[in-house]
Coordinates of N, CA and C in Angstrom, one line a residue:
M292 N -6.1 -20.5 33.6 CA -6.6 -19.9 34.9 C -5.4 -19.5 35.9
Y293 N -4.7 -20.7 35.9 CA -3.9 -20.8 37.0 C -2.2 -19.7 36.2
I294 N -2.2 -19.8 35.3 CA -1.1 -19.1 34.6 C -0.9 -17.7 34.6
Q295 N -3.0 -17.1 34.3 CA -3.2 -16.0 34.3 C -3.3 -15.3 36.1
L296 N -3.5 -16.1 36.9 CA -3.1 -16.0 38.5 C -2.0 -15.6 38.6
L297 N -0.9 -16.6 38.4 CA 0.6 -16.1 38.5 C 0.9 -14.6 37.9
K298 N 1.0 -14.5 36.6 CA 0.8 -13.6 35.7 C 0.3 -11.8 37.4
T299 N -0.7 -12.1 37.5 CA -1.6 -11.2 38.1 C -0.3 -10.5 40.0
V300 N -0.5 -11.9 40.3 CA 0.5 -12.4 41.8 C 1.5 -11.3 41.6
A301 N 2.6 -11.7 40.2 CA 3.5 -11.4 40.1 C 3.8 -10.2 39.0
F302 N 3.0 -9.1 38.9 CA 2.4 -8.0 38.4 C 2.4 -7.2 39.6
M303 N 1.9 -7.8 40.8 CA 1.0 -6.8 42.2 C 2.4 -6.7 42.8
L304 N 3.3 -7.8 42.6 CA 4.6 -7.9 43.9 C 5.5 -6.8 43.6
F305 N 5.5 -6.9 41.5 CA 6.3 -5.8 41.6 C 6.0 -4.2 41.5
I306 N 4.7 -4.1 41.4 CA 4.0 -2.7 41.6 C 4.8 -2.5 43.6
A307 N 3.9 -3.4 44.6 CA 4.4 -3.4 45.4 C 6.0 -3.3 45.9
G308 N 7.0 -3.9 44.9 CA 8.1 -3.4 45.5 C 8.9 -2.2 44.8
N309 N 7.7 -1.5 43.9 CA 9.0 -0.2 43.4 C 8.3 0.8 44.8
K310 N 7.1 0.5 45.1 CA 6.2 1.4 46.2 C 7.2 1.4 47.2
I311 N 7.9 0.4 47.3 CA 8.8 0.1 48.9 C 9.8 1.1 48.7
H312 N 10.4 0.5 47.3 CA 11.7 1.2 47.0 C 11.9 2.8 46.6
A313 N 11.1 3.2 46.2 CA 10.7 4.5 46.2 C 9.8 5.2 46.2
Q314 N 9.6 6.5 47.0 CA 9.0 7.0 47.2 C 7.9 8.1 46.1
V315 N 8.5 8.8 45.2 CA 8.1 8.7 43.7 C 8.1 8.0 42.9
Q316 N 6.7 7.5 42.1 CA 7.1 7.0 41.2 C 6.1 7.5 39.7
E317 N 6.6 6.8 38.9 CA 6.4 8.1 37.8 C 5.8 6.8 36.2
Y318 N 4.4 6.8 36.4 CA 4.0 5.8 35.4 C 3.6 6.3 34.4
V319 N 4.5 5.9 33.2 CA 3.9 6.6 31.7 C 3.1 5.2 31.2
F320 N 2.0 5.5 30.1 CA 1.2 4.4 29.8 C 2.0 5.1 28.3
I321 N 2.0 3.8 27.5 CA 2.3 3.8 25.9 C 1.4 2.8 25.7
N322 N 1.5 2.8 24.2 CA 0.2 1.8 23.7 C 2.1 1.9 22.4
I323 N 2.3 0.3 22.8 CA 3.5 -0.3 21.6 C 3.4 -0.1 19.8
W324 N 1.9 -0.5 19.8 CA 2.1 -0.1 18.1 C 1.9 0.8 17.7
D325 N 1.7 1.9 18.8 CA 1.4 3.8 17.8 C 2.7 3.8 18.0
E326 N 3.8 3.6 19.3 CA 5.2 3.9 19.5 C 5.6 3.2 17.9
Y327 N 5.3 2.7 17.5 CA 5.9 2.5 16.2 C 6.3 3.3 15.1
S328 N 5.0 4.1 15.6 CA 5.0 4.9 13.9 C 5.0 6.3 14.7
Q329 N 5.0 6.6 15.8 CA 5.6 8.2 16.3 C 6.0 8.0 17.5
T330 N 6.3 9.2 17.7 CA 7.7 9.3 18.9 C 6.6 10.5 20.3
T331 N 6.6 10.2 21.7 CA 6.1 9.9 22.6 C 7.1 11.2 23.1
H332 N 6.9 12.6 23.4 CA 7.7 13.1 24.0 C 7.5 13.6 25.0
L333 N 8.5 12.7 26.1 CA 8.9 12.6 27.8 C 9.1 13.6 27.8
P334 N 8.7 14.6 29.7 CA 9.0 15.3 30.3 C 10.0 14.5 30.8
K335 N 10.7 15.9 31.7 CA 12.3 15.2 32.8 C 11.1 14.5 33.4
A336 N 11.7 12.9 34.1 CA 11.2 12.2 34.8 C 11.5 13.2 36.1
Q337 N 10.3 12.7 37.1 CA 9.9 13.3 38.5 C 10.2 12.6 39.4
G338 N 10.4 11.2 39.3 CA 10.7 9.6 39.8 C 10.9 8.5 39.3
E339 N 11.2 7.3 39.9 CA 11.0 5.9 39.0 C 10.3 5.8 37.8
R340 N 10.9 6.1 36.3 CA 10.0 6.1 35.5 C 9.3 4.4 35.1
I341 N 8.3 4.0 35.1 CA 8.2 2.8 35.1 C 6.9 2.7 33.4
Y342 N 7.4 2.5 32.9 CA 6.8 2.4 31.5 C 5.7 1.1 31.2
V343 N 4.4 1.7 30.9 CA 3.5 0.5 31.5 C 2.6 0.2 29.5
Q344 N 2.3 -0.5 29.4 CA 1.7 -1.4 28.5 C 0.0 -1.7 28.4
P345 N -0.9 -1.0 28.4 CA -2.0 -1.4 28.4 C -2.2 -2.8 28.1
D346 N -2.7 -3.9 29.2 CA -3.5 -5.2 28.8 C -4.6 -5.4 27.9
I347 N -3.8 -4.8 26.5 CA -5.0 -4.9 25.2 C -4.0 -5.2 24.3
N348 N -4.4 -6.6 23.5 CA -4.0 -6.9 21.9 C -2.2 -6.9 22.2
I349 N -2.1 -7.6 23.1 CA -0.8 -7.9 23.7 C -0.1 -8.6 24.4
D350 N 1.3 -9.6 23.8 CA 1.4 -10.6 24.7 C 3.2 -10.7 24.8
Q351 N 3.5 -11.6 25.5 CA 4.9 -11.3 26.0 C 6.2 -11.1 24.7
A352 N 5.5 -11.6 23.6 CA 6.9 -12.3 22.6 C 6.6 -10.9 22.2
S353 N 5.6 -10.2 21.7 CA 5.1 -8.8 21.2 C 6.6 -7.3 21.9
L354 N 6.0 -7.5 23.3 CA 6.6 -6.9 24.4 C 8.3 -7.0 24.3
A355 N 9.0 -8.0 23.8 CA 10.1 -8.1 24.3 C 10.5 -7.8 23.2
Q356 N 10.1 -8.2 21.6 CA 10.4 -7.7 19.9 C 10.9 -6.2 20.3
F357 N 9.7 -5.3 20.5 CA 9.5 -3.8 21.0 C 10.4 -3.4 21.4
K358 N 11.0 -4.1 23.1 CA 12.1 -3.8 23.7 C 13.6 -4.1 22.9
R359 N 13.5 -4.9 22.1 CA 14.6 -5.4 21.0 C 15.1 -4.3 20.3
A360 N 13.7 -3.7 20.1 CA 13.7 -2.5 19.1 C 14.0 -1.2 19.8
Y361 N 13.4 -0.8 20.5 CA 13.7 0.4 21.6 C 14.1 -0.4 23.2
P362 N 15.3 0.2 23.0 CA 15.9 -0.1 24.3 C 16.0 0.4 25.4
A363 N 15.2 1.7 25.0 CA 15.0 2.6 26.5 C 13.7 2.5 27.3
F364 N 12.9 1.7 26.3 CA 11.9 1.1 27.4 C 11.9 -0.6 27.2
E365 N 13.0 -0.6 27.9 CA 13.3 -1.6 28.9 C 12.9 -2.3 30.0
N366 N 12.4 -1.0 31.2 CA 11.8 -1.9 31.5 C 9.8 -1.8 31.8
L367 N 10.0 -1.3 30.2 CA 8.1 -1.7 30.4 C 7.3 -3.0 30.7
I368 N 6.4 -2.4 31.5 CA 6.0 -3.7 31.8 C 4.3 -3.7 31.5
I369 N 3.6 -5.2 31.2 CA 2.1 -5.2 30.6 C 1.6 -5.2 31.8
D370 N 0.2 -3.7 32.0 CA -0.9 -3.5 32.8 C -1.6 -4.8 33.1
I371 N -1.2 -6.0 34.1 CA -2.0 -7.0 34.2 C -4.0 -6.7 34.6
D372 N -4.4 -7.3 33.3 CA -6.1 -6.9 33.4 C -5.9 -5.2 33.7
N373 N -5.9 -4.1 33.4 CA -5.1 -2.7 32.9 C -5.5 -2.5 34.6
Q374 N -4.3 -3.4 35.7 CA -4.8 -2.1 37.2 C -4.8 -0.9 37.5
L375 N -3.6 -0.5 36.4 CA -2.7 0.8 36.7 C -4.0 1.7 35.7
M376 N -4.7 1.3 34.6 CA -5.3 1.8 34.6 C -6.7 2.0 34.7
F377 N -7.6 1.5 35.6 CA -8.1 1.7 36.1 C -7.8 2.8 37.6
Q378 N -7.1 2.0 38.2 CA -7.3 2.8 39.2 C -6.5 4.3 39.3
Y379 N -5.7 4.3 37.8 CA -5.8 6.2 37.7 C -6.7 6.8 36.9
Q380 N -7.2 5.6 36.1 CA -8.5 6.6 35.1 C -7.8 7.0 34.1
I381 N -6.8 5.5 33.2 CA -6.3 6.3 32.5 C -7.6 6.0 30.7
R382 N -7.5 6.9 30.3 CA -8.5 6.9 29.0 C -7.7 6.3 27.8
Q383 N -6.5 7.2 28.0 CA -5.8 7.7 26.4 C -4.2 7.4 26.8
T384 N -3.4 6.9 25.3 CA -2.3 7.2 25.7 C -1.9 7.6 24.7
P385 N -0.3 7.9 25.0 CA 0.6 7.9 26.2 C -0.4 9.1 26.9
S386 N 0.3 8.5 28.2 CA -0.2 9.4 29.4 C 0.8 9.5 30.6
R387 N 0.7 10.4 31.8 CA 1.8 10.2 32.0 C 1.5 10.3 34.4
V388 N 1.4 9.6 35.1 CA 0.8 9.7 36.3 C 2.6 9.4 37.7
I389 N 2.0 10.4 38.2 CA 3.1 10.8 39.0 C 2.3 10.3 40.8
V390 N 3.1 9.5 41.5 CA 2.7 8.9 42.5 C 3.9 9.5 43.9
K391 N 2.8 9.8 44.7 CA 4.0 9.6 46.0 C 2.9 9.1 46.9
D392 N 4.0 8.2 48.1 CA 3.0 7.9 49.1 C 1.3 7.7 48.5
G393 N 1.3 7.0 47.7 CA -0.3 6.6 47.3 C -0.8 7.8 46.8
H394 N -0.4 8.7 46.8 CA -1.0 10.4 46.3 C -0.6 10.7 44.8
V395 N -1.8 11.1 44.0 CA -1.8 10.9 42.5 C -1.4 13.0 42.6
L396 N 0.1 12.8 42.1 CA 0.3 14.6 42.1 C 0.1 15.1 40.7
L397 N 0.7 14.0 39.6 CA -0.2 14.8 38.8 C -0.1 13.7 37.4
K398 N -1.4 13.9 37.1 CA -1.8 13.2 35.8 C -2.1 13.8 34.0
E399 N -1.6 13.7 33.2 CA -1.8 14.4 32.5 C -1.5 13.3 30.8
T400 N -2.1 14.3 30.0 CA -1.6 13.2 28.8 C -0.2 13.7 27.9
L401 N 0.2 13.0 27.6 CA 1.1 13.7 26.7 C 1.2 13.6 25.4
V402 N 2.6 14.3 24.7 CA 2.2 15.0 23.3 C 3.1 13.5 22.8
S403 N 2.3 13.1 20.9 CA 3.0 12.9 20.5 C 3.1 13.3 19.1
T404 N 4.4 12.4 18.4 CA 3.8 13.3 17.0 C 4.8 12.4 16.2
P405 N 4.1 11.2 14.5 CA 4.2 10.8 13.5 C 5.9 10.8 13.5
H406 N 6.9 9.6 13.3 CA 8.1 9.6 12.4 C 7.7 10.4 11.5
V407 N 9.1 11.1 12.0 CA 9.0 12.0 9.9 C 9.8 10.8 9.1
T408 N 9.1 11.0 8.1 CA 9.5 10.0 6.9 C 9.8 10.7 5.3
T409 N 10.7 9.8 4.8 CA 10.3 10.6 3.3 C 9.7 10.4 2.2
N410 N 9.1 11.0 1.3 CA 8.5 10.2 0.0 C 9.1 9.6 -0.8
A411 N 10.3 10.1 -0.5 CA 11.2 9.5 -1.6 C 11.2 8.3 -2.0
V412 N 11.0 7.5 -2.9 CA 11.2 5.7 -3.2 C 12.6 5.3 -3.5
T413 N 12.3 4.4 -2.9 CA 14.3 3.9 -2.9 C 14.0 2.5 -3.8
T414 N 15.2 2.2 -4.2 CA 15.5 1.1 -5.6 C 16.5 0.2 -5.2
E415 N 16.0 -0.2 -3.0 CA 16.6 -1.2 -3.1 C 16.1 -2.2 -4.2
K416 N 16.4 -3.6 -4.5 CA 16.4 -5.1 -5.2 C 15.3 -5.7 -5.0
M417 N 14.0 -5.9 -5.0 CA 13.3 -6.8 -3.7 C 13.4 -8.3 -4.9
T418 N 12.3 -9.3 -4.0 CA 12.7 -10.4 -4.3 C 11.1 -11.2 -3.8
T419 N 10.3 -11.6 -4.1 CA 9.3 -12.1 -3.8 C 9.5 -13.2 -2.7
L420 N 8.7 -13.7 -2.0 CA 9.5 -15.1 -1.1 C 9.8 -15.8 -1.5
S421 N 9.2 -16.4 -2.9 CA 9.9 -17.6 -3.5 C 10.7 -16.9 -4.3
G422 N 11.5 -16.0 -4.5 CA 12.8 -15.6 -5.0 C 13.4 -15.1 -6.6
K423 N 11.4 -14.6 -6.9 CA 11.8 -14.0 -8.2 C 12.3 -12.9 -8.1
P424 N 12.9 -11.9 -8.7 CA 13.4 -10.6 -8.9 C 12.0 -9.4 -9.1
L425 N 12.2 -8.8 -8.2 CA 10.8 -8.0 -8.6 C 11.7 -6.4 -8.9
S426 N 11.2 -6.0 -9.8 CA 11.8 -4.0 -10.1 C 10.0 -3.5 -10.5
Q427 N 10.1 -2.6 -10.8 CA 8.8 -1.3 -10.5 C 8.3 -1.5 -12.2
G428 N 9.3 -2.0 -13.3 CA 8.6 -2.2 -14.4 C 8.1 -3.6 -14.5
Q429 N 8.9 -4.9 -13.9 CA 8.4 -5.9 -13.4 C 6.7 -6.0 -13.4
I430 N 6.7 -5.2 -12.2 CA 5.0 -5.6 -10.8 C 4.5 -4.5 -12.0
Q431 N 4.7 -3.8 -13.1 CA 3.7 -3.2 -13.9 C 3.4 -3.9 -14.8
Q432 N 4.1 -5.0 -15.4 CA 4.2 -5.7 -16.5 C 3.4 -6.8 -16.1
D433 N 3.7 -7.6 -14.8 CA 3.1 -8.8 -14.8 C 2.1 -9.0 -13.6
Y434 N 1.5 -8.1 -13.0 CA 1.1 -8.8 -11.8 C -0.5 -6.8 -12.4
R435 N -1.7 -7.3 -12.0 CA -2.9 -6.2 -12.1 C -3.1 -5.7 -10.5
V436 N -3.4 -6.7 -9.7 CA -4.1 -6.7 -8.9 C -2.4 -6.5 -7.0
L437 N -2.6 -5.5 -6.7 CA -1.8 -5.5 -5.4 C -2.3 -5.9 -4.2
F438 N -1.9 -6.1 -3.6 CA -3.1 -6.3 -2.0 C -2.0 -6.0 -0.8
F439 N -2.2 -5.1 -0.6 CA -1.0 -4.7 0.5 C -1.8 -5.2 2.4
S440 N -1.0 -6.3 2.9 CA -1.5 -6.5 4.3 C -0.2 -6.5 5.1
D441 N -0.9 -7.2 6.3 CA -0.5 -7.2 7.4 C 0.6 -8.3 8.1
S442 N 1.3 -9.2 8.2 CA 1.7 -10.3 8.4 C 1.3 -10.5 10.1
L443 N 0.9 -9.9 11.0 CA 0.7 -10.0 11.9 C -1.2 -10.0 12.2
C444 N -1.9 -9.7 11.1 CA -3.3 -10.4 11.5 C -3.1 -11.9 11.8
P445 N -4.2 -12.6 12.8 CA -5.3 -11.7 12.9 C -4.8 -10.4 14.4
F446 N -3.9 -10.6 14.9 CA -3.4 -10.5 16.3 C -4.0 -8.7 16.5
Q447 N -3.0 -8.1 15.6 CA -3.5 -6.5 15.7 C -5.0 -5.9 15.4
H448 N -5.1 -4.9 15.8 CA -6.7 -4.4 15.3 C -6.6 -4.0 13.8
I449 N -7.2 -4.6 13.1 CA -6.7 -4.4 11.9 C -8.4 -4.9 11.0
P450 N -9.1 -4.2 11.3 CA -10.5 -4.6 10.8 C -10.9 -5.5 9.6
D451 N -11.7 -6.1 9.9 CA -11.5 -7.8 9.4 C -10.2 -8.0 7.6
C452 N -9.3 -8.3 8.4 CA -8.3 -8.5 7.6 C -8.5 -10.1 7.4
Q453 N -8.8 -11.0 8.5 CA -9.1 -12.0 7.8 C -9.6 -12.4 6.6
H454 N -11.6 -11.7 6.8 CA -12.2 -11.3 5.8 C -11.4 -11.4 4.4
R455 N -10.4 -10.6 5.0 CA -10.0 -9.8 2.9 C -9.0 -9.8 2.8
I456 N -8.6 -10.8 3.5 CA -7.4 -11.9 3.2 C -8.0 -13.4 2.5
R457 N -9.0 -13.9 2.8 CA -9.8 -15.0 2.0 C -10.1 -14.1 1.0
Q458 N -10.9 -12.7 1.2 CA -11.8 -12.9 -0.5 C -10.5 -12.2 -1.5
N459 N -8.9 -12.0 -0.7 CA -8.2 -11.9 -1.5 C -7.6 -13.1 -2.3
N460 N -7.3 -13.8 -1.5 CA -7.4 -15.9 -1.8 C -8.5 -16.5 -3.2
E461 N -9.8 -16.0 -2.7 CA -10.7 -16.0 -3.6 C -10.4 -15.5 -5.5
L462 N -9.5 -14.0 -4.9 CA -9.9 -13.3 -6.0 C -8.3 -14.1 -7.3
A463 N -7.3 -14.6 -6.1 CA -6.0 -15.5 -6.8 C -6.3 -17.1 -7.7
N464 N -7.6 -17.2 -7.0 CA -7.9 -18.3 -7.3 C -7.9 -18.8 -8.9
H465 N -8.6 -17.4 -10.0 CA -9.2 -17.5 -11.1 C -7.5 -16.9 -11.8
K466 N -6.4 -16.5 -11.5 CA -5.2 -16.2 -11.9 C -4.1 -15.5 -10.9
P467 N -3.6 -16.6 -10.0 CA -2.6 -16.1 -9.1 C -1.3 -15.4 -9.6
E468 N -1.3 -15.6 -10.7 CA 0.3 -15.0 -11.5 C 0.0 -13.4 -11.5
R469 N -1.5 -12.9 -11.3 CA -1.9 -11.5 -11.8 C -1.6 -10.5 -10.5
I470 N -1.5 -11.6 -9.3 CA -2.1 -10.7 -7.8 C -0.8 -10.9 -7.3
L471 N 0.1 -10.1 -6.7 CA 0.9 -10.0 -5.9 C 0.3 -9.1 -4.2
T472 N 0.6 -10.0 -3.2 CA 0.8 -9.6 -2.1 C 2.1 -8.7 -1.3
I473 N 1.7 -7.7 -0.5 CA 2.9 -7.2 -0.4 C 2.8 -7.0 1.1
I474 N 3.8 -7.1 2.0 CA 3.5 -7.1 4.0 C 3.9 -6.1 3.8
K475 N 3.7 -5.3 4.4 CA 4.1 -4.6 5.7 C 5.3 -5.0 6.0
P476 N 6.5 -3.8 6.4 CA 7.7 -4.0 7.4 C 7.9 -3.8 8.7
F477 N 6.5 -2.9 9.4 CA 6.9 -2.6 10.1 C 6.7 -3.4 11.5
Y478 N 8.0 -3.7 12.6 CA 7.8 -4.4 13.7 C 7.8 -6.1 13.3
V479 N 7.9 -5.8 12.0 CA 8.0 -7.8 11.9 C 9.7 -7.5 11.1
D480 N 9.7 -8.8 10.2 CA 10.8 -9.3 10.0 C 10.3 -10.9 8.5
E481 N 11.4 -10.6 7.5 CA 10.6 -11.4 7.0 C 10.2 -12.8 6.5
Q482 N 10.3 -13.4 7.9 CA 10.6 -14.9 8.7 C 8.2 -14.9 8.6
S483 N 8.3 -13.2 9.5 CA 6.6 -13.6 9.5 C 6.1 -13.2 7.9
A484 N 6.4 -12.4 6.9 CA 5.9 -12.9 6.3 C 5.7 -14.8 5.3
H485 N 6.8 -14.9 6.1 CA 6.3 -16.4 5.3 C 5.7 -17.5 5.8
N486 N 5.8 -16.7 7.7 CA 4.5 -17.2 8.6 C 3.2 -17.2 7.6
Y487 N 3.0 -15.5 7.7 CA 1.5 -14.8 7.0 C 1.3 -16.2 5.5
K488 N 2.1 -16.3 4.6 CA 1.8 -17.2 3.4 C 1.7 -18.3 3.8
K489 N 1.9 -19.3 4.8 CA 1.8 -20.5 5.5 C 0.4 -20.9 5.8
R490 N -0.2 -20.1 6.6 CA -0.7 -19.6 7.5 C -2.2 -19.2 7.4
F491 N -2.1 -18.7 6.2 CA -3.6 -18.3 5.6 C -3.2 -19.0 3.6
D492 N -2.5 -19.7 3.6 CA -2.9 -21.0 2.3 C -2.2 -19.3 1.7
I493 N -1.7 -18.9 0.8 CA -1.8 -18.3 -0.1 C -1.3 -19.1 -1.5
N494 N -1.4 -18.6 -2.8 CA -0.8 -19.5 -3.4 C -0.2 -18.8 -4.7
H495 N -0.2 -17.5 -4.2 CA 0.4 -16.6 -5.3 C 1.6 -15.8 -4.8
H496 N 2.1 -15.1 -5.4 CA 3.1 -14.3 -5.3 C 3.0 -13.3 -4.0
V497 N 4.2 -13.6 -2.8 CA 4.3 -12.5 -2.1 C 5.6 -11.9 -1.7
V498 N 5.9 -10.6 -1.7 CA 7.1 -9.7 -1.4 C 6.8 -9.2 0.2
F499 N 8.0 -9.2 0.7 CA 8.3 -8.6 1.9 C 8.9 -7.5 1.4
D500 N 7.6 -6.0 2.1 CA 8.0 -4.8 1.4 C 9.6 -4.6 2.6
A501 N 10.8 -5.0 2.7 CA 11.8 -4.7 3.4 C 11.7 -3.0 3.7
H502 N 12.2 -2.2 2.4 CA 12.5 -0.6 2.9 C 11.1 0.0 3.3
N503 N 9.5 -0.7 2.8 CA 8.8 0.8 2.7 C 8.8 1.0 1.3
Q504 N 9.6 0.7 0.4 CA 9.3 0.7 -1.1 C 7.9 1.0 -1.7
L505 N 6.9 0.0 -2.1 CA 5.8 -0.1 -2.3 C 4.6 0.8 -1.4
F506 N 4.8 0.9 -0.5 CA 4.4 1.2 0.2 C 4.4 2.6 0.4
T507 N 5.1 3.3 0.4 CA 5.5 4.6 -0.2 C 5.1 5.1 -1.1
Q508 N 5.5 4.1 -2.2 CA 5.4 4.9 -4.4 C 3.7 4.5 -4.1
F509 N 3.0 3.6 -3.5 CA 1.5 3.7 -3.9 C 1.0 4.6 -2.7
E510 N 1.4 4.9 -1.7 CA 0.8 6.1 -0.4 C 0.0 4.9 0.4
I511 N -0.1 4.3 0.5 CA -0.6 3.1 1.7 C -0.8 3.4 3.1
T512 N -1.7 4.1 3.5 CA -2.5 4.3 4.7 C -3.0 3.1 5.3
D513 N -4.2 2.9 5.0 CA -4.7 1.5 5.4 C -4.1 0.1 5.1
L514 N -5.0 -0.4 6.0 CA -4.4 -2.2 5.7 C -5.7 -3.0 6.1
P515 N -5.9 -4.0 5.6 CA -5.2 -4.5 4.3 C -6.5 -3.5 3.1
Y516 N -5.7 -3.6 1.5 CA -5.9 -2.8 0.7 C -5.3 -2.5 -0.3
W517 N -6.5 -3.0 -1.6 CA -6.0 -3.3 -3.3 C -5.6 -2.0 -3.7
V518 N -5.0 -2.1 -4.7 CA -4.6 -1.5 -5.8 C -4.6 -2.1 -7.1
V519 N -5.2 -1.4 -8.6 CA -5.1 -2.7 -9.1 C -4.6 -1.3 -10.4
Q520 N -4.2 -2.2 -11.3 CA -3.2 -0.8 -12.1 C -3.3 -1.6 -13.4
D521 N -3.2 -1.0 -15.2 CA -3.8 -1.6 -16.1 C -1.9 -1.9 -16.9
E522 N -1.7 -2.8 -17.7 CA -0.9 -2.5 -18.2 C 0.1 -1.6 -18.3
N523 N -0.3 0.0 -18.4 CA 1.0 0.6 -18.4 C 1.4 1.3 -16.7
G524 N 1.4 0.6 -15.9 CA 1.4 0.8 -14.3 C 0.5 1.9 -14.1
K525 N -0.9 2.2 -14.7 CA -2.2 3.2 -14.3 C -2.3 2.6 -13.6
V526 N -2.6 3.6 -12.3 CA -3.9 3.2 -10.9 C -5.4 3.3 -11.9
I527 N -6.1 2.1 -11.7 CA -7.1 2.0 -12.2 C -8.1 1.8 -11.2
Y528 N -8.1 1.8 -10.1 CA -8.7 1.3 -8.6 C -7.7 1.3 -7.2
R529 N -8.4 1.4 -6.4 CA -7.8 2.0 -5.1 C -8.4 1.5 -3.8
G530 N -8.5 0.7 -3.1 CA -9.5 0.7 -2.1 C -9.8 -0.4 -1.1
A531 N -11.0 -0.4 0.2 CA -10.8 -1.3 0.8 C -11.7 -2.5 1.0
Q532 N -12.6 -2.5 -0.1 CA -13.1 -3.5 -1.3 C -12.2 -4.3 -2.1
V533 N -12.9 -5.7 -2.0 CA -12.0 -6.5 -2.9 C -12.4 -5.8 -5.0
P534 N -11.3 -5.7 -5.0 CA -12.1 -5.8 -6.7 C -12.5 -6.2 -7.4
Q535 N -12.9 -6.5 -8.4 CA -13.7 -7.2 -9.9 C -12.9 -8.2 -10.8
K536 N -13.6 -9.3 -10.8 CA -12.5 -10.5 -11.2 C -11.7 -9.7 -12.5
H537 N -13.2 -9.3 -13.1 CA -12.7 -8.5 -14.5 C -11.3 -7.9 -15.2
Y538 N -11.2 -7.3 -13.1 CA -9.5 -6.8 -13.7 C -8.4 -7.5 -14.0
L539 N -8.4 -8.7 -13.6 CA -8.0 -9.6 -13.6 C -7.0 -10.2 -15.4
S540 N -8.0 -9.9 -16.1 CA -7.9 -9.8 -17.2 C -7.5 -8.8 -18.7
L541 N -7.2 -7.8 -17.3 CA -6.9 -6.5 -18.4 C -4.7 -6.3 -18.6

């Protein structure tokens, strides 16, 4: 409680300081988790631009990591208790508010577009976290169930991620050598995958898909997500529901 109070006071002092030193303030409200996968088109600044992250699903470590990845957002702040969001009635991101002498001159929703990606599958060598080399042929031959997951679970807004991970672990208890967990590479590094494996007590192979090869190959857009393939690499099931145990015997 005391720490939260200090954060609130520091935030209010920061905002007050900016109002004193600049007649026109421009607040750009973004969601860093969206910015990893899309580009916000920013119009010309009309005053001192301050980037604002809503106080939802965020902590200082994640904020710092985002700033390192995107230095242009160096002055990004967390909107403690969403004070600015409420004050200016911001209901979606990205949005921009221009304020002069306490009066709103402009409030608008900004345009964003997804990052351009290629559908070509790269052929970088992969290894599991335990050091086992992986190739497309080996994945087809050795594994029947591919479980695509996010190492930030449960921090991110990922529906039922902990429950689905438990379901996958229960499935792996039967034949762990037939299951491969594949970790999404966006805004995390391989250490995050190691932490995930330890946190959820994973007893089967895990690979950090550093170059997004497997996510691209299997066209994964939802998480957590299962793909089941037969011995020829043909996909015979895909979905957000845990596959049946008999698939492990194919």
